[in-house]
Tab-separated table of C-alpha atoms in Angstrom:
chain	number	residue	atom	x	y	z
Z	1	MET	CA	10.619	62.006	29.440
Z	2	LYS	CA	9.240	60.626	32.823
Z	3	PRO	CA	8.535	64.108	34.778
Z	4	VAL	CA	11.514	63.818	38.108
Z	5	TYR	CA	8.616	63.112	40.967
Z	6	VAL	CA	7.238	59.829	38.604
Z	7	LEU	CA	11.088	58.525	38.965
Z	8	ILE	CA	11.186	59.143	42.957
Z	9	ARG	CA	7.780	57.715	43.058
Z	10	ASP	CA	8.615	54.581	40.879
Z	11	THR	CA	12.265	53.944	42.095
Z	12	LEU	CA	10.540	54.388	46.013
Z	13	LYS	CA	7.343	52.079	45.084
Z	14	ARG	CA	10.283	49.420	44.071
Z	15	ASP	CA	12.499	49.634	47.116
Z	16	ILE	CA	8.959	48.893	49.334
Z	17	GLN	CA	8.190	45.649	46.979
Z	18	ASN	CA	11.774	44.498	47.279
Z	19	GLN	CA	11.422	44.940	50.812
Z	20	LYS	CA	14.236	47.830	51.214
Z	21	TYR	CA	11.698	49.597	53.285
Z	22	PRO	CA	9.333	46.689	55.140
Z	23	VAL	CA	6.296	47.641	56.399
Z	24	GLY	CA	6.645	49.742	59.497
Z	25	SER	CA	9.899	51.445	58.338
Z	26	LEU	CA	10.734	54.884	58.059
Z	27	ILE	CA	11.247	56.180	54.439
Z	28	PRO	CA	14.385	58.745	53.909
Z	29	SER	CA	12.990	62.214	54.826
Z	30	GLU	CA	11.916	65.066	52.434
Z	31	ARG	CA	15.049	67.062	52.762
Z	32	GLU	CA	17.120	63.627	52.997
Z	33	LEU	CA	15.572	62.631	49.111
Z	34	ALA	CA	15.537	66.377	48.109
Z	35	GLN	CA	18.957	66.133	48.705
Z	36	THR	CA	19.623	62.506	46.771
Z	37	TYR	CA	18.021	63.385	43.530
Z	38	GLN	CA	19.358	67.455	43.476
Z	39	VAL	CA	15.223	68.607	43.446
Z	40	THR	CA	13.205	70.174	45.418
Z	41	ARG	CA	11.670	69.308	48.867
Z	42	ALA	CA	7.746	70.103	46.308
Z	43	THR	CA	8.617	67.948	43.833
Z	44	VAL	CA	9.699	65.312	46.602
Z	45	GLN	CA	6.780	66.407	48.132
Z	46	LYS	CA	4.448	65.480	45.040
Z	47	ALA	CA	5.874	62.221	44.777
Z	48	ILE	CA	5.291	61.095	48.356
Z	49	THR	CA	1.700	62.097	47.717
Z	50	HIS	CA	1.310	59.809	44.567
Z	51	LEU	CA	2.864	57.182	47.255
Z	52	GLU	CA	-0.013	58.212	50.061
Z	53	GLN	CA	-2.405	57.994	47.769
Z	54	GLU	CA	-2.127	54.306	46.479
Z	55	GLY	CA	-1.917	53.356	50.286
Z	56	LEU	CA	1.625	52.511	50.227
Z	57	VAL	CA	2.823	54.966	52.732
Z	58	LYS	CA	1.310	57.157	55.290
Z	59	LYS	CA	2.765	60.604	57.199
Z	60	ILE	CA	2.824	61.149	60.865
Z	61	VAL	CA	3.493	64.729	61.262
Z	62	GLY	CA	7.013	64.950	63.459
Z	63	LYS	CA	8.029	61.506	62.929
Z	64	GLY	CA	8.031	61.193	58.923
Z	65	THR	CA	6.386	59.024	56.095
Z	66	PHE	CA	6.386	54.801	56.900
Z	67	VAL	CA	5.727	51.957	55.319
Z	68	SER	CA	2.012	51.203	55.340
Z	69	ARG	CA	1.885	48.309	52.990
Z	70	THR	CA	3.474	46.347	50.344
Z	71	PHE	CA	1.281	46.188	46.975
Z	72	ALA	CA	1.288	42.982	45.630
Z	73	PRO	CA	3.212	41.925	42.706
Z	74	PRO	CA	1.861	40.648	39.925
Z	75	VAL	CA	2.035	36.412	39.863
Z	76	TYR	CA	3.104	34.453	36.768
Z	77	LEU	CA	2.061	30.914	35.436
Z	78	LEU	CA	4.849	29.302	34.226
Z	79	ASN	CA	3.564	26.752	31.400
Z	80	PRO	CA	0.223	28.678	30.862
Z	81	GLU	CA	-2.028	26.858	28.554
Z	82	GLY	CA	-0.966	27.536	24.934
Z	83	LYS	CA	2.409	28.217	25.731
Z	84	ASN	CA	5.532	25.785	24.758
Z	85	SER	CA	7.401	25.761	28.202
Z	86	ALA	CA	10.868	24.581	26.212
Z	87	LEU	CA	11.207	28.278	24.508
Z	88	GLY	CA	12.705	29.183	28.080
Z	89	VAL	CA	12.015	32.439	30.226
Z	90	THR	CA	11.947	34.806	27.541
Z	91	GLN	CA	10.182	33.560	25.083
Z	92	GLU	CA	7.597	31.842	27.427
Z	93	LEU	CA	6.834	35.497	29.339
Z	94	SER	CA	7.774	38.067	27.046
Z	95	GLU	CA	4.216	38.718	26.990
Z	96	LYS	CA	3.865	39.777	30.208
Z	97	ALA	CA	6.701	41.613	31.424
Z	98	THR	CA	9.963	42.942	30.688
Z	99	ILE	CA	12.508	40.656	31.185
Z	100	THR	CA	16.370	41.282	31.781
Z	101	SER	CA	19.111	39.645	32.677
Z	102	GLN	CA	22.448	40.460	35.297
Z	103	LEU	CA	24.588	37.721	34.545
Z	104	ILE	CA	26.487	36.517	37.812
Z	105	TYR	CA	28.858	34.263	36.284
Z	106	ASN	CA	29.677	32.591	33.037
Z	107	VAL	CA	32.683	30.328	33.383
Z	108	ARG	CA	34.178	27.110	31.954
Z	109	GLN	CA	34.907	24.167	34.504
Z	110	PRO	CA	35.059	20.290	34.408
Z	111	ALA	CA	31.638	19.113	33.610
Z	112	GLY	CA	31.894	16.212	36.391
Z	113	GLU	CA	30.061	12.905	37.376
Z	114	LEU	CA	26.777	14.371	37.716
Z	115	LEU	CA	26.488	16.460	34.423
Z	116	ALA	CA	28.827	14.078	32.583
Z	117	SER	CA	25.888	11.363	32.792
Z	118	GLN	CA	23.544	13.730	31.380
Z	119	PHE	CA	25.210	15.166	28.640
Z	120	GLY	CA	26.447	11.625	27.652
Z	121	VAL	CA	30.530	13.143	27.766
Z	122	ASN	CA	33.342	12.076	29.985
Z	123	ALA	CA	33.689	14.073	33.692
Z	124	ASP	CA	36.408	15.914	32.466
Z	125	GLU	CA	34.947	17.554	29.526
Z	126	PRO	CA	34.590	21.068	29.305
Z	127	VAL	CA	31.041	22.931	30.243
Z	128	HIS	CA	29.873	26.586	30.329
Z	129	ALA	CA	28.736	26.980	33.859
Z	130	ILE	CA	26.252	30.353	33.861
Z	131	ARG	CA	24.764	32.118	36.891
Z	132	ARG	CA	22.085	34.585	35.965
Z	133	ILE	CA	19.640	37.083	37.981
Z	134	ARG	CA	16.436	37.335	36.183
Z	135	LEU	CA	14.412	40.284	36.483
Z	136	PHE	CA	10.914	40.916	35.634
Z	137	ASP	CA	10.173	44.782	35.076
Z	138	GLY	CA	13.423	45.250	37.200
Z	139	VAL	CA	12.354	43.225	40.201
Z	140	PRO	CA	14.845	40.250	40.525
Z	141	ALA	CA	12.391	37.401	40.694
Z	142	LEU	CA	14.605	34.065	39.901
Z	143	ILE	CA	18.055	32.912	39.691
Z	144	GLU	CA	19.111	30.336	37.365
Z	145	ASP	CA	21.859	28.288	37.082
Z	146	SER	CA	22.501	26.688	33.935
Z	147	TYR	CA	25.400	23.914	32.425
Z	148	ILE	CA	25.621	23.674	28.827
Z	149	PRO	CA	28.469	21.328	27.067
Z	150	ARG	CA	30.888	23.066	24.916
Z	151	SER	CA	30.725	20.317	22.384
Z	152	VAL	CA	27.469	21.922	21.692
Z	153	VAL	CA	28.191	25.397	21.813
Z	154	ALA	CA	32.225	25.909	22.031
Z	155	VAL	CA	31.259	29.712	22.881
Z	156	ILE	CA	28.886	31.770	24.241
Z	157	ASP	CA	29.753	35.187	25.071
Z	158	ASN	CA	28.164	37.618	28.122
Z	159	ASP	CA	26.285	39.942	26.061
Z	160	THR	CA	23.941	37.237	24.379
Z	161	LEU	CA	23.621	36.152	28.014
Z	162	GLU	CA	22.793	39.695	29.444
Z	163	ASN	CA	20.890	41.062	26.826
Z	164	HIS	CA	19.611	38.166	24.105
Z	165	SER	CA	17.623	35.064	24.672
Z	166	LEU	CA	20.333	32.371	25.436
Z	167	TYR	CA	17.858	29.183	23.370
Z	168	THR	CA	17.475	31.438	20.209
Z	169	PHE	CA	21.358	31.936	20.795
Z	170	ILE	CA	21.510	28.062	20.849
Z	171	GLU	CA	18.952	27.461	17.789
Z	172	ASN	CA	20.657	30.110	15.497
Z	173	ALA	CA	24.835	28.786	16.563
Z	174	CYS	CA	23.302	24.902	16.140
Z	175	GLN	CA	21.129	25.013	13.157
Z	176	GLN	CA	17.730	23.468	15.309
Z	177	LYS	CA	15.322	24.395	16.743
Z	178	ILE	CA	14.606	23.038	20.389
Z	179	GLY	CA	12.710	19.688	20.985
Z	180	GLY	CA	11.905	19.452	24.451
Z	181	THR	CA	12.548	19.582	27.739
Z	182	ASP	CA	11.753	17.520	31.151
Z	183	SER	CA	11.288	19.118	34.260
Z	184	GLU	CA	11.214	18.360	38.290
Z	185	ILE	CA	9.314	20.392	39.967
Z	186	SER	CA	9.726	21.052	44.063
Z	187	ALA	CA	9.473	23.499	47.107
Z	188	SER	CA	12.146	24.830	49.271
Z	189	LEU	CA	13.257	28.307	51.029
Z	190	PHE	CA	15.863	30.596	49.909
Z	191	ASN	CA	18.955	30.602	52.064
Z	192	GLN	CA	20.948	33.545	52.824
Z	193	GLU	CA	22.978	33.642	49.503
Z	194	MET	CA	20.186	33.553	47.054
Z	195	ALA	CA	18.070	35.573	49.060
Z	196	ARG	CA	20.519	38.469	49.106
Z	197	LEU	CA	20.655	37.894	45.495
Z	198	LEU	CA	16.856	38.420	45.340
Z	199	ARG	CA	16.991	41.121	47.748
Z	200	ILE	CA	13.849	39.678	49.458
Z	201	PRO	CA	13.881	37.896	53.458
Z	202	VAL	CA	15.879	34.850	54.314
Z	203	ASN	CA	13.617	31.699	54.131
Z	204	SER	CA	11.186	33.137	51.849
Z	205	PRO	CA	9.548	30.261	49.604
Z	206	MET	CA	10.903	28.872	46.386
Z	207	LEU	CA	9.537	26.950	43.214
Z	208	HIS	CA	13.008	25.430	42.685
Z	209	ILE	CA	12.636	24.126	39.219
Z	210	LYS	CA	15.881	21.129	37.184
Z	211	GLU	CA	15.583	20.705	33.970
Z	212	ARG	CA	16.795	19.259	31.155
Z	213	THR	CA	16.334	21.083	27.611
Z	214	TRP	CA	17.465	18.805	24.216
Z	215	LEU	CA	17.287	19.900	20.581
Z	216	ALA	CA	15.522	18.310	17.892
Z	217	ASP	CA	18.035	15.617	17.055
Z	218	GLY	CA	17.589	14.899	20.870
Z	219	THR	CA	21.064	16.225	21.993
Z	220	ILE	CA	20.885	16.728	25.854
Z	221	PHE	CA	22.184	20.572	25.439
Z	222	ASN	CA	21.223	22.413	29.023
Z	223	TYR	CA	21.212	20.991	32.504
Z	224	SER	CA	19.666	24.021	35.099
Z	225	TRP	CA	18.290	24.718	38.165
Z	226	SER	CA	15.963	27.777	38.485
Z	227	TYR	CA	15.430	29.699	41.867
Z	228	ASN	CA	11.924	31.145	41.730
Z	229	ARG	CA	10.426	33.208	44.048
Z	230	GLY	CA	7.181	31.505	45.472
Z	231	ASP	CA	5.424	35.268	45.554
Z	232	LEU	CA	5.818	35.212	42.340
Z	233	PHE	CA	4.899	32.463	40.190
Z	234	ARG	CA	2.424	29.891	39.754
Z	235	MET	CA	2.546	26.244	37.975
Z	236	HIS	CA	-0.243	25.430	35.298
Z	237	SER	CA	-1.136	21.802	34.505
Z	238	ARG	CA	-4.290	20.437	32.758
Z	239	LYS	CA	-5.146	17.082	32.171
Z	240	ILE	CA	-7.450	15.640	29.686
Z	241	LEU	CA	-9.078	12.201	30.323
Z	242	THR	CA	-10.570	10.280	27.606
Z	243	PRO	CA	-13.901	8.693	27.919
């Protein structure tokens, strides 16, 4: 088990990275932190000293402790060389970070014209409408909206969406491997609602990916939009020209 001062340090570090305490702002006082965590001020001071040594905060006598800089978050490559982007975020990037999910909703709704045209079903056919926040090492990294026909999978429970790989679940449920994916990538900015969910400033840069994924038999089973933080993700592409 980690020492208490390490837990306090890591919590403050995460809050700084998520812009809860932006550069130039005050973090809670030692007295406030001691009361919050029910520890001595000496324990809090040790946590803050570590943050000072990392250059994240600076103590000013008589004024408090200010955030001096935010550390650069890791950058994750989407579609890195040698990886199969059809596997989904969990399988593709699990070697780089601990990926968890926060489920916002999992509801059933009519497909509508757009999804019906993609899935080859009637507009009133039911689909699963799923929104999740994906967290990388505890940091909100992207919002993912997925639409899956109930004709492909009748039930998708919340536990699967929060604690397991959706694509692995689909493969097991359908007794088929994932066949492939089409992606369309564009640049955009996060609106107020999405910025709130990811705890980032409004108008932060976004890598927007629209994607459809099919099974080995060609059945399209997922039509999705993902809204990825521009400071956390990069795309990788490689082309080999034949003589």
